[in-house]
Amino acid sequence: MSVDLRTRVDSEQAPVEAGSFFRETFPALLDAHHALIAPGARELALKDLCVETDGEPFTLAWDGDRASVAPGSRGAAHVRLTGEQLSDLVNDQSTPVAFMSNRMLDMPAGGLPDFLNWWLVLRAALDARRIHVRGDVRFEAPPRRTFTPDDSDDAMRAFLEEAGYLHIQGLFSEGEMAAVAADYPKAAPHYAKGDPLAWFATTREGGEELVRMEGFERFSPAAVELIEDERFRRIGRIPGIGHLPVKKPGTRIGALTKPIGVVKGISDVPWHKDCSLGRHSYECCNLTVGISVTGADADSGQLRVVPGTHRALVWPAPCIQPGQGLEPIDLPTRTGDVTVHLSCTLHMSQPPVRRTRKVLYTGFGQRAADPAAADRNRRRLAAVRSKTHTRVSQEPGYLGE
Ligand SMILES: [Fe+2]
């Protein structure tokens, strides 16, 4: 079971014209992939959805067994898109979650869940992927396990492929983590308000705190030493499909501090797949690695994941899709532990309530089939992502369930 889930290449992306897509392409795909759509769609609360593209309406309808599309507006839910948004949606460059995050979601009737339910149908039809049905994802071994550096790559690979994450205890020492922590105050003065690499959050006490320093590698020799170390590089080889360390300057390491009581600005991200804003079929699965500079638990900002969700076509955010039948687990860590998750494993960071924590995020990506075309599309998507961290975070203790 490889974790290379890519099915699309950026340079092969075709423009989408709403009329011909809804009159010809989409109905044919709904017929062709009925068997992949119907079992999952029956479990969704699908409301008829009018998709209006540059003023031209088509209504997607579900009759209990089949999805259909017809000209006109008859939906209980209604979304307005630009031609570019429809094209990005169809080509899997963007998603309803991305539109919402960028405050571009224009729904005069219904809400994000209605759009997400139909997004599952759309992806199933376009990507020939089965909509998740409760019970589809099974595990050979219990999906909760902690590894040590002495465990074999093969054992970790098998677990990662099945569960979508790894917890490796004690990969780094307390001394190494202390050296990284000592670089935080040295790096902080380089991050000012308005810098897209600096994320700030306001706490209940009213203070504004620097919560994320992207490009931390520029100011922390100790952190660079870690990611160039063989213990870290080994992680990229575990899936066995040629993952490479993230190299682009300014994106190699994000250094996070998680304060208590954030009321504005994102410090703790609710449930999401990292591909929730788009590009799943071009990039998944990338590997995200969290290095616990300080330990974390339920009171101090631990990571939580839903094992097996990388194998399931489900809502990619902003909560665990109701009724999907997959259970979240906590990933408490100690100083020097590492967590690894796939870009399409559903995860969240739990807002700290008693103690703050520090964690580095870095990772590995797959080599793009057409790097130049991938880079052009990534830059467009990055413009969306750069705006998301100004939105309101969760209440302390919120689990997003
Ligand atoms: Fe994430």
mmCIF file of C-alpha atoms and ligand atoms in Angstrom:
data_model
loop_
_atom_site.group_PDB
_atom_site.id
_atom_site.type_symbol
_atom_site.label_atom_id
_atom_site.label_comp_id
_atom_site.label_asym_id
_atom_site.label_seq_id
_atom_site.Cartn_x
_atom_site.Cartn_y
_atom_site.Cartn_z
ATOM 1 C CA MET A 1 0.000 0.000 0.000
ATOM 2 C CA SER A 2 2.041 2.999 -1.236
ATOM 3 C CA VAL A 3 1.443 6.455 0.186
ATOM 4 C CA ASP A 4 2.005 7.959 -3.283
ATOM 5 C CA LEU A 5 -1.607 8.901 -4.039
ATOM 6 C CA ARG A 6 -0.913 11.266 -6.940
ATOM 7 C CA THR A 7 -3.092 10.966 -10.025
ATOM 8 C CA ARG A 8 -2.635 14.346 -11.729
ATOM 9 C CA VAL A 9 0.191 16.373 -13.308
ATOM 10 C CA ASP A 10 0.062 20.188 -13.303
ATOM 11 C CA SER A 11 1.081 20.595 -16.930
ATOM 12 C CA GLU A 12 -1.815 18.405 -18.080
ATOM 13 C CA GLN A 13 -4.446 20.628 -16.485
ATOM 14 C CA ALA A 14 -7.211 21.609 -18.914
ATOM 15 C CA PRO A 15 -9.352 24.766 -18.604
ATOM 16 C CA VAL A 16 -12.971 24.154 -17.606
ATOM 17 C CA GLU A 17 -15.971 25.792 -19.251
ATOM 18 C CA ALA A 18 -19.043 25.647 -17.002
ATOM 19 C CA GLY A 19 -21.644 24.932 -19.729
ATOM 20 C CA SER A 20 -19.889 21.992 -21.325
ATOM 21 C CA PHE A 21 -18.700 20.679 -17.943
ATOM 22 C CA PHE A 22 -22.196 20.524 -16.402
ATOM 23 C CA ARG A 23 -24.008 19.495 -19.625
ATOM 24 C CA GLU A 24 -21.576 16.834 -20.846
ATOM 25 C CA THR A 25 -18.466 16.031 -18.814
ATOM 26 C CA PHE A 26 -19.923 15.778 -15.318
ATOM 27 C CA PRO A 27 -23.107 13.791 -16.172
ATOM 28 C CA ALA A 28 -20.988 11.248 -18.085
ATOM 29 C CA LEU A 29 -18.627 10.888 -15.104
ATOM 30 C CA LEU A 30 -21.546 10.506 -12.683
ATOM 31 C CA ASP A 31 -22.785 7.587 -14.791
ATOM 32 C CA ALA A 32 -19.349 6.035 -15.273
ATOM 33 C CA HIS A 33 -18.520 6.116 -11.549
ATOM 34 C CA HIS A 34 -21.947 5.506 -10.079
ATOM 35 C CA ALA A 35 -20.668 2.475 -8.145
ATOM 36 C CA LEU A 36 -17.989 4.610 -6.436
ATOM 37 C CA ILE A 37 -20.419 7.409 -5.635
ATOM 38 C CA ALA A 38 -23.711 5.822 -4.587
ATOM 39 C CA PRO A 39 -22.807 3.863 -1.394
ATOM 40 C CA GLY A 40 -21.096 6.884 0.211
ATOM 41 C CA ALA A 41 -23.580 9.417 -1.127
ATOM 42 C CA ARG A 42 -26.446 7.514 0.491
ATOM 43 C CA GLU A 43 -24.856 8.239 3.890
ATOM 44 C CA LEU A 44 -24.505 11.974 3.210
ATOM 45 C CA ALA A 45 -27.238 14.517 3.860
ATOM 46 C CA LEU A 46 -27.081 15.724 0.243
ATOM 47 C CA LYS A 47 -29.221 18.796 -0.349
ATOM 48 C CA ASP A 48 -29.791 19.845 -3.940
ATOM 49 C CA LEU A 49 -27.087 22.391 -4.723
ATOM 50 C CA CYS A 50 -27.220 25.116 -7.329
ATOM 51 C CA VAL A 51 -23.742 25.896 -8.656
ATOM 52 C CA GLU A 52 -23.876 29.270 -10.355
ATOM 53 C CA THR A 53 -20.758 30.013 -12.390
ATOM 54 C CA ASP A 54 -20.428 33.609 -13.612
ATOM 55 C CA GLY A 55 -24.245 33.845 -13.474
ATOM 56 C CA GLU A 56 -24.956 30.514 -15.216
ATOM 57 C CA PRO A 57 -26.841 28.146 -12.837
ATOM 58 C CA PHE A 58 -26.857 24.329 -12.791
ATOM 59 C CA THR A 59 -28.458 22.260 -10.064
ATOM 60 C CA LEU A 60 -26.902 19.084 -8.673
ATOM 61 C CA ALA A 61 -29.560 16.748 -7.308
ATOM 62 C CA TRP A 62 -29.604 13.421 -5.431
ATOM 63 C CA ASP A 63 -32.678 11.215 -5.665
ATOM 64 C CA GLY A 64 -31.598 8.664 -3.057
ATOM 65 C CA ASP A 65 -29.754 6.494 -5.548
ATOM 66 C CA ARG A 66 -28.311 8.649 -8.328
ATOM 67 C CA ALA A 67 -26.761 12.072 -8.679
ATOM 68 C CA SER A 68 -27.839 14.192 -11.620
ATOM 69 C CA VAL A 69 -27.244 17.688 -12.944
ATOM 70 C CA ALA A 70 -29.605 19.998 -14.831
ATOM 71 C CA PRO A 71 -29.612 23.645 -15.981
ATOM 72 C CA GLY A 72 -31.379 26.144 -13.746
ATOM 73 C CA SER A 73 -31.528 26.979 -10.067
ATOM 74 C CA ARG A 74 -33.614 24.678 -7.869
ATOM 75 C CA GLY A 75 -31.264 23.987 -4.994
ATOM 76 C CA ALA A 76 -31.968 24.306 -1.282
ATOM 77 C CA ALA A 77 -28.294 25.259 -1.225
ATOM 78 C CA HIS A 78 -26.639 27.679 -3.604
ATOM 79 C CA VAL A 79 -23.030 28.583 -4.301
ATOM 80 C CA ARG A 80 -21.726 31.274 -6.621
ATOM 81 C CA LEU A 81 -18.359 30.700 -8.288
ATOM 82 C CA THR A 82 -16.205 32.551 -10.789
ATOM 83 C CA GLY A 83 -15.054 30.671 -13.857
ATOM 84 C CA GLU A 84 -11.560 30.509 -12.367
ATOM 85 C CA GLN A 85 -12.889 29.042 -9.100
ATOM 86 C CA LEU A 86 -14.828 26.347 -10.949
ATOM 87 C CA SER A 87 -11.760 25.522 -13.005
ATOM 88 C CA ASP A 88 -9.604 25.282 -9.855
ATOM 89 C CA LEU A 89 -12.233 23.190 -8.084
ATOM 90 C CA VAL A 90 -12.549 20.710 -10.966
ATOM 91 C CA ASN A 91 -8.774 20.537 -11.438
ATOM 92 C CA ASP A 92 -8.254 19.916 -7.695
ATOM 93 C CA GLN A 93 -6.180 23.059 -7.284
ATOM 94 C CA SER A 94 -8.669 24.469 -4.799
ATOM 95 C CA THR A 95 -11.509 23.308 -2.548
ATOM 96 C CA PRO A 96 -14.582 24.689 -0.767
ATOM 97 C CA VAL A 97 -12.389 24.921 2.357
ATOM 98 C CA ALA A 98 -9.927 27.145 0.489
ATOM 99 C CA PHE A 99 -12.746 29.426 -0.671
ATOM 100 C CA MET A 100 -13.982 29.684 2.910
ATOM 101 C CA SER A 101 -10.495 30.311 4.308
ATOM 102 C CA ASN A 102 -9.924 33.086 1.811
ATOM 103 C CA ARG A 103 -13.347 34.598 2.535
ATOM 104 C CA MET A 104 -14.309 33.928 -1.084
ATOM 105 C CA LEU A 105 -17.110 31.466 -0.308
ATOM 106 C CA ASP A 106 -20.298 33.015 -1.682
ATOM 107 C CA MET A 107 -23.277 30.900 -0.580
ATOM 108 C CA PRO A 108 -26.627 32.739 -0.562
ATOM 109 C CA ALA A 109 -28.322 29.537 0.692
ATOM 110 C CA GLY A 110 -27.016 26.501 2.593
ATOM 111 C CA GLY A 111 -23.556 26.264 4.101
ATOM 112 C CA LEU A 112 -20.107 24.735 3.843
ATOM 113 C CA PRO A 113 -21.314 21.185 4.783
ATOM 114 C CA ASP A 114 -23.678 21.206 1.780
ATOM 115 C CA PHE A 115 -20.855 22.222 -0.526
ATOM 116 C CA LEU A 116 -18.464 19.670 1.027
ATOM 117 C CA ASN A 117 -20.957 16.821 0.573
ATOM 118 C CA TRP A 118 -21.156 17.596 -3.144
ATOM 119 C CA TRP A 119 -17.394 18.092 -3.285
ATOM 120 C CA LEU A 120 -17.089 14.413 -2.276
ATOM 121 C CA VAL A 121 -19.338 13.465 -5.205
ATOM 122 C CA LEU A 122 -17.352 15.719 -7.534
ATOM 123 C CA ARG A 123 -14.002 14.228 -6.502
ATOM 124 C CA ALA A 124 -15.338 10.670 -6.721
ATOM 125 C CA ALA A 125 -16.574 11.338 -10.257
ATOM 126 C CA LEU A 126 -13.462 13.200 -11.425
ATOM 127 C CA ASP A 127 -10.805 11.079 -9.727
ATOM 128 C CA ALA A 128 -12.548 7.669 -9.880
ATOM 129 C CA ARG A 129 -12.246 7.445 -6.097
ATOM 130 C CA ARG A 130 -14.817 5.805 -3.834
ATOM 131 C CA ILE A 131 -16.578 8.084 -1.360
ATOM 132 C CA HIS A 132 -15.784 6.765 2.100
ATOM 133 C CA VAL A 133 -18.393 4.493 3.607
ATOM 134 C CA ARG A 134 -18.398 3.700 7.330
ATOM 135 C CA GLY A 135 -16.387 0.482 7.772
ATOM 136 C CA ASP A 136 -14.311 0.879 4.569
ATOM 137 C CA VAL A 137 -11.057 1.586 6.419
ATOM 138 C CA ARG A 138 -9.810 -1.419 8.362
ATOM 139 C CA PHE A 139 -6.591 -1.990 10.292
ATOM 140 C CA GLU A 140 -4.437 -5.120 10.439
ATOM 141 C CA ALA A 141 -2.882 -3.909 13.713
ATOM 142 C CA PRO A 142 -4.262 -1.475 16.318
ATOM 143 C CA PRO A 143 -3.690 2.051 14.927
ATOM 144 C CA ARG A 144 -2.051 3.309 18.156
ATOM 145 C CA ARG A 145 1.656 2.637 18.505
ATOM 146 C CA THR A 146 4.781 4.442 19.618
ATOM 147 C CA PHE A 147 8.075 3.617 17.928
ATOM 148 C CA THR A 148 11.658 4.115 19.104
ATOM 149 C CA PRO A 149 14.651 4.839 16.844
ATOM 150 C CA ASP A 150 15.651 1.170 17.252
ATOM 151 C CA ASP A 151 12.548 -0.044 15.413
ATOM 152 C CA SER A 152 13.052 -0.961 11.769
ATOM 153 C CA ASP A 153 12.144 1.198 8.766
ATOM 154 C CA ASP A 154 9.992 -1.673 7.511
ATOM 155 C CA ALA A 155 7.907 -1.748 10.693
ATOM 156 C CA MET A 156 7.460 2.020 10.591
ATOM 157 C CA ARG A 157 6.600 1.953 6.879
ATOM 158 C CA ALA A 158 3.907 -0.678 7.374
ATOM 159 C CA PHE A 159 2.349 1.320 10.215
ATOM 160 C CA LEU A 160 2.572 4.644 8.334
ATOM 161 C CA GLU A 161 0.891 3.181 5.262
ATOM 162 C CA GLU A 162 -1.959 1.809 7.313
ATOM 163 C CA ALA A 163 -2.458 4.451 10.018
ATOM 164 C CA GLY A 164 -1.133 7.602 8.276
ATOM 165 C CA TYR A 165 1.153 8.775 11.086
ATOM 166 C CA LEU A 166 4.152 7.839 13.255
ATOM 167 C CA HIS A 167 5.209 8.726 16.772
ATOM 168 C CA ILE A 168 8.943 8.197 17.316
ATOM 169 C CA GLN A 169 9.992 8.566 20.919
ATOM 170 C CA GLY A 170 13.326 10.076 21.896
ATOM 171 C CA LEU A 171 14.685 10.709 18.408
ATOM 172 C CA PHE A 172 16.495 13.780 19.730
ATOM 173 C CA SER A 173 18.022 14.539 23.132
ATOM 174 C CA GLU A 174 16.919 17.051 25.764
ATOM 175 C CA GLY A 175 20.210 18.907 25.194
ATOM 176 C CA GLU A 176 19.502 19.258 21.460
ATOM 177 C CA MET A 177 16.011 20.555 22.207
ATOM 178 C CA ALA A 178 17.365 23.043 24.763
ATOM 179 C CA ALA A 179 19.734 24.403 22.096
ATOM 180 C CA VAL A 180 16.804 24.914 19.706
ATOM 181 C CA ALA A 181 14.706 26.565 22.437
ATOM 182 C CA ALA A 182 17.596 28.967 23.100
ATOM 183 C CA ASP A 183 17.425 30.114 19.454
ATOM 184 C CA TYR A 184 13.746 31.178 19.763
ATOM 185 C CA PRO A 185 14.445 34.546 21.461
ATOM 186 C CA LYS A 186 17.368 35.180 19.089
ATOM 187 C CA ALA A 187 15.130 34.618 16.041
ATOM 188 C CA ALA A 188 12.076 36.532 17.322
ATOM 189 C CA PRO A 189 13.365 40.093 16.674
ATOM 190 C CA HIS A 190 13.608 39.205 12.954
ATOM 191 C CA TYR A 191 9.816 38.697 12.742
ATOM 192 C CA ALA A 192 7.651 41.811 12.516
ATOM 193 C CA LYS A 193 3.914 42.341 12.078
ATOM 194 C CA GLY A 194 2.984 42.216 8.414
ATOM 195 C CA ASP A 195 5.761 39.761 7.525
ATOM 196 C CA PRO A 196 3.987 36.793 5.891
ATOM 197 C CA LEU A 197 6.506 34.495 7.606
ATOM 198 C CA ALA A 198 5.429 35.763 11.044
ATOM 199 C CA TRP A 199 2.138 34.626 12.609
ATOM 200 C CA PHE A 200 0.783 36.550 15.571
ATOM 201 C CA ALA A 201 -2.109 35.708 17.900
ATOM 202 C CA THR A 202 -3.948 37.707 20.547
ATOM 203 C CA THR A 203 -4.533 36.061 23.919
ATOM 204 C CA ARG A 204 -7.419 36.561 26.352
ATOM 205 C CA GLU A 205 -5.250 38.930 28.361
ATOM 206 C CA GLY A 206 -5.116 41.144 25.283
ATOM 207 C CA GLY A 207 -1.442 40.712 24.480
ATOM 208 C CA GLU A 208 -0.252 39.903 20.987
ATOM 209 C CA GLU A 209 2.271 37.085 20.766
ATOM 210 C CA LEU A 210 4.492 35.757 18.010
ATOM 211 C CA VAL A 211 3.225 32.174 17.600
ATOM 212 C CA ARG A 212 4.893 30.973 14.429
ATOM 213 C CA MET A 213 8.231 31.827 12.807
ATOM 214 C CA GLU A 214 8.426 30.428 9.280
ATOM 215 C CA GLY A 215 11.925 30.149 7.867
ATOM 216 C CA PHE A 216 13.353 29.594 11.375
ATOM 217 C CA GLU A 217 16.272 27.818 9.688
ATOM 218 C CA ARG A 218 17.711 31.253 8.834
ATOM 219 C CA PHE A 219 18.255 32.045 12.511
ATOM 220 C CA SER A 220 18.751 28.691 14.231
ATOM 221 C CA PRO A 221 21.932 26.727 13.480
ATOM 222 C CA ALA A 222 20.765 24.196 16.099
ATOM 223 C CA ALA A 223 17.552 23.506 14.166
ATOM 224 C CA VAL A 224 19.414 23.204 10.853
ATOM 225 C CA GLU A 225 21.775 20.684 12.444
ATOM 226 C CA LEU A 226 18.762 18.551 13.394
ATOM 227 C CA ILE A 227 17.203 18.421 9.932
ATOM 228 C CA GLU A 228 20.549 17.689 8.295
ATOM 229 C CA ASP A 229 21.211 14.858 10.725
ATOM 230 C CA GLU A 230 20.891 11.261 9.559
ATOM 231 C CA ARG A 231 18.326 10.541 12.302
ATOM 232 C CA PHE A 232 16.004 13.072 10.679
ATOM 233 C CA ARG A 233 16.828 12.284 7.029
ATOM 234 C CA ARG A 234 15.969 8.658 7.690
ATOM 235 C CA ILE A 235 12.304 9.664 8.130
ATOM 236 C CA GLY A 236 12.089 10.704 4.455
ATOM 237 C CA ARG A 237 13.164 7.217 3.395
ATOM 238 C CA ILE A 238 10.570 5.378 5.496
ATOM 239 C CA PRO A 239 7.738 5.495 2.892
ATOM 240 C CA GLY A 240 10.222 4.177 0.279
ATOM 241 C CA ILE A 241 9.000 6.385 -2.576
ATOM 242 C CA GLY A 242 11.727 9.025 -2.825
ATOM 243 C CA HIS A 243 10.553 11.801 -0.491
ATOM 244 C CA LEU A 244 12.930 14.777 -0.398
ATOM 245 C CA PRO A 245 13.458 17.287 2.438
ATOM 246 C CA VAL A 246 11.695 20.622 1.952
ATOM 247 C CA LYS A 247 14.511 22.824 0.680
ATOM 248 C CA LYS A 248 13.082 26.177 -0.366
ATOM 249 C CA PRO A 249 14.493 28.947 1.875
ATOM 250 C CA GLY A 250 11.874 30.363 4.210
ATOM 251 C CA THR A 251 9.848 27.149 4.178
ATOM 252 C CA ARG A 252 12.198 24.586 5.699
ATOM 253 C CA ILE A 253 11.315 24.996 9.361
ATOM 254 C CA GLY A 254 8.388 26.626 11.159
ATOM 255 C CA ALA A 255 9.014 27.284 14.858
ATOM 256 C CA LEU A 256 5.788 27.405 16.864
ATOM 257 C CA THR A 257 5.004 28.625 20.335
ATOM 258 C CA LYS A 258 1.542 27.760 21.601
ATOM 259 C CA PRO A 259 0.254 30.250 24.156
ATOM 260 C CA ILE A 260 -2.795 29.719 26.361
ATOM 261 C CA GLY A 261 -6.076 31.469 25.678
ATOM 262 C CA VAL A 262 -5.772 32.548 22.035
ATOM 263 C CA VAL A 263 -8.838 34.553 20.982
ATOM 264 C CA LYS A 264 -7.676 35.942 17.638
ATOM 265 C CA GLY A 265 -5.267 34.608 15.005
ATOM 266 C CA ILE A 266 -4.575 30.962 14.362
ATOM 267 C CA SER A 267 -2.253 29.244 16.779
ATOM 268 C CA ASP A 268 -4.014 25.883 16.954
ATOM 269 C CA VAL A 269 -5.498 24.667 13.706
ATOM 270 C CA PRO A 270 -8.814 22.752 13.887
ATOM 271 C CA TRP A 271 -9.241 19.360 12.181
ATOM 272 C CA HIS A 272 -7.860 19.368 8.645
ATOM 273 C CA LYS A 273 -5.903 17.469 6.069
ATOM 274 C CA ASP A 274 -2.903 19.449 4.817
ATOM 275 C CA CYS A 275 -4.390 19.043 1.323
ATOM 276 C CA SER A 276 -7.683 20.590 2.496
ATOM 277 C CA LEU A 277 -6.961 23.741 0.476
ATOM 278 C CA GLY A 278 -6.296 21.740 -2.691
ATOM 279 C CA ARG A 279 -3.713 19.801 -4.725
ATOM 280 C CA HIS A 280 -4.268 16.414 -3.080
ATOM 281 C CA SER A 281 -4.061 14.575 -6.397
ATOM 282 C CA TYR A 282 -0.838 16.392 -7.387
ATOM 283 C CA GLU A 283 1.121 16.117 -4.140
ATOM 284 C CA CYS A 284 -0.160 13.605 -1.595
ATOM 285 C CA CYS A 285 1.265 12.275 0.417
ATOM 286 C CA ASN A 286 3.825 14.738 1.696
ATOM 287 C CA LEU A 287 5.227 14.098 5.174
ATOM 288 C CA THR A 288 4.925 16.666 7.949
ATOM 289 C CA VAL A 289 7.311 16.190 10.846
ATOM 290 C CA GLY A 290 6.765 17.788 14.251
ATOM 291 C CA ILE A 291 9.780 17.957 16.566
ATOM 292 C CA SER A 292 8.753 18.387 20.211
ATOM 293 C CA VAL A 293 11.098 21.072 21.521
ATOM 294 C CA THR A 294 9.028 20.774 24.685
ATOM 295 C CA GLY A 295 6.681 17.887 25.452
ATOM 296 C CA ALA A 296 2.942 18.084 24.884
ATOM 297 C CA ASP A 297 -0.191 16.482 26.254
ATOM 298 C CA ALA A 298 -3.903 17.190 26.528
ATOM 299 C CA ASP A 299 -3.168 20.298 28.626
ATOM 300 C CA SER A 300 -0.305 21.616 26.557
ATOM 301 C CA GLY A 301 -1.097 21.609 22.861
ATOM 302 C CA GLN A 302 -0.665 17.997 21.732
ATOM 303 C CA LEU A 303 -1.310 16.806 18.185
ATOM 304 C CA ARG A 304 -4.349 14.611 17.543
ATOM 305 C CA VAL A 305 -4.886 12.508 14.405
ATOM 306 C CA VAL A 306 -7.622 10.337 12.933
ATOM 307 C CA PRO A 307 -5.757 7.175 11.825
ATOM 308 C CA GLY A 308 -6.639 5.844 8.386
ATOM 309 C CA THR A 309 -8.206 9.050 7.032
ATOM 310 C CA HIS A 310 -5.522 9.295 4.294
ATOM 311 C CA ARG A 311 -7.244 6.235 2.813
ATOM 312 C CA ALA A 312 -10.698 7.814 2.952
ATOM 313 C CA LEU A 313 -12.411 10.343 0.700
ATOM 314 C CA VAL A 314 -13.985 12.414 3.484
ATOM 315 C CA TRP A 315 -14.388 16.103 4.319
ATOM 316 C CA PRO A 316 -10.810 17.482 4.460
ATOM 317 C CA ALA A 317 -11.733 20.095 7.141
ATOM 318 C CA PRO A 318 -12.911 21.878 9.336
ATOM 319 C CA CYS A 319 -14.141 19.052 11.597
ATOM 320 C CA ILE A 320 -14.402 15.276 11.657
ATOM 321 C CA GLN A 321 -17.110 14.488 9.112
ATOM 322 C CA PRO A 322 -20.191 13.324 11.017
ATOM 323 C CA GLY A 323 -20.734 9.559 10.823
ATOM 324 C CA GLN A 324 -17.453 8.639 9.144
ATOM 325 C CA GLY A 325 -16.770 5.999 11.810
ATOM 326 C CA LEU A 326 -13.065 6.698 12.299
ATOM 327 C CA GLU A 327 -11.837 7.620 15.758
ATOM 328 C CA PRO A 328 -9.358 10.339 16.748
ATOM 329 C CA ILE A 329 -6.409 9.573 18.997
ATOM 330 C CA ASP A 330 -4.147 11.787 21.109
ATOM 331 C CA LEU A 331 -0.422 11.958 20.444
ATOM 332 C CA PRO A 332 1.200 13.104 23.689
ATOM 333 C CA THR A 333 4.941 13.594 23.267
ATOM 334 C CA ARG A 334 8.001 14.154 25.422
ATOM 335 C CA THR A 335 10.842 16.558 24.711
ATOM 336 C CA GLY A 336 12.838 15.200 21.744
ATOM 337 C CA ASP A 337 9.994 13.034 20.357
ATOM 338 C CA VAL A 338 8.931 13.339 16.746
ATOM 339 C CA THR A 339 5.522 12.972 15.117
ATOM 340 C CA VAL A 340 5.123 12.321 11.405
ATOM 341 C CA HIS A 341 1.838 12.627 9.558
ATOM 342 C CA LEU A 342 0.846 12.261 5.936
ATOM 343 C CA SER A 343 -0.573 15.356 4.237
ATOM 344 C CA CYS A 344 -3.958 13.704 3.908
ATOM 345 C CA THR A 345 -4.249 12.301 7.408
ATOM 346 C CA LEU A 346 -6.824 14.350 9.325
ATOM 347 C CA HIS A 347 -5.164 16.096 12.272
ATOM 348 C CA MET A 348 -5.493 19.016 14.663
ATOM 349 C CA SER A 349 -3.501 20.667 17.416
ATOM 350 C CA GLN A 350 -5.294 20.873 20.708
ATOM 351 C CA PRO A 351 -5.246 24.359 22.231
ATOM 352 C CA PRO A 352 -3.148 24.372 25.415
ATOM 353 C CA VAL A 353 -5.003 25.082 28.653
ATOM 354 C CA ARG A 354 -2.297 24.756 31.353
ATOM 355 C CA ARG A 355 1.164 24.888 29.813
ATOM 356 C CA THR A 356 2.540 26.475 26.660
ATOM 357 C CA ARG A 357 4.646 24.416 24.290
ATOM 358 C CA LYS A 358 7.240 24.759 21.561
ATOM 359 C CA VAL A 359 7.350 22.600 18.437
ATOM 360 C CA LEU A 360 9.198 22.731 15.115
ATOM 361 C CA TYR A 361 7.381 21.745 11.935
ATOM 362 C CA THR A 362 9.297 20.649 8.865
ATOM 363 C CA GLY A 363 8.873 17.889 6.346
ATOM 364 C CA PHE A 364 9.446 16.010 3.138
ATOM 365 C CA GLY A 365 7.715 16.250 -0.247
ATOM 366 C CA GLN A 366 7.462 14.128 -3.351
ATOM 367 C CA ARG A 367 9.344 15.101 -6.499
ATOM 368 C CA ALA A 368 6.881 16.839 -8.871
ATOM 369 C CA ALA A 369 6.409 15.279 -12.311
ATOM 370 C CA ASP A 370 6.610 18.790 -13.827
ATOM 371 C CA PRO A 371 8.357 21.041 -11.280
ATOM 372 C CA ALA A 372 7.878 24.339 -13.186
ATOM 373 C CA ALA A 373 4.130 23.855 -13.694
ATOM 374 C CA ALA A 374 3.753 22.670 -10.092
ATOM 375 C CA ASP A 375 5.582 25.749 -8.851
ATOM 376 C CA ARG A 376 3.294 28.116 -10.795
ATOM 377 C CA ASN A 377 0.186 26.536 -9.301
ATOM 378 C CA ARG A 378 1.690 26.338 -5.816
ATOM 379 C CA ARG A 379 2.408 30.062 -5.894
ATOM 380 C CA ARG A 380 -1.234 30.823 -6.691
ATOM 381 C CA LEU A 381 -2.364 28.585 -3.831
ATOM 382 C CA ALA A 382 0.194 30.133 -1.472
ATOM 383 C CA ALA A 383 -1.528 33.476 -2.004
ATOM 384 C CA VAL A 384 -4.658 31.875 -0.518
ATOM 385 C CA ARG A 385 -2.806 30.257 2.374
ATOM 386 C CA SER A 386 -0.973 33.444 3.333
ATOM 387 C CA LYS A 387 -4.329 34.951 4.312
ATOM 388 C CA THR A 388 -5.641 32.054 6.389
ATOM 389 C CA HIS A 389 -3.665 32.657 9.582
ATOM 390 C CA THR A 390 -5.322 36.013 10.229
ATOM 391 C CA ARG A 391 -8.628 34.296 10.875
ATOM 392 C CA VAL A 392 -9.997 33.489 14.326
ATOM 393 C CA SER A 393 -8.571 30.456 16.095
ATOM 394 C CA GLN A 394 -10.353 28.004 18.382
ATOM 395 C CA GLU A 395 -11.480 28.498 21.951
ATOM 396 C CA PRO A 396 -9.044 26.956 24.447
ATOM 397 C CA GLY A 397 -9.929 23.284 24.940
ATOM 398 C CA TYR A 398 -12.009 23.111 21.759
ATOM 399 C CA LEU A 399 -11.694 19.710 20.088
ATOM 400 C CA GLY A 400 -13.517 20.477 16.870
ATOM 401 C CA GLU A 401 -15.903 17.563 17.257
HETATM 402 FE FE FE B 1 -1.653 20.545 9.189
#
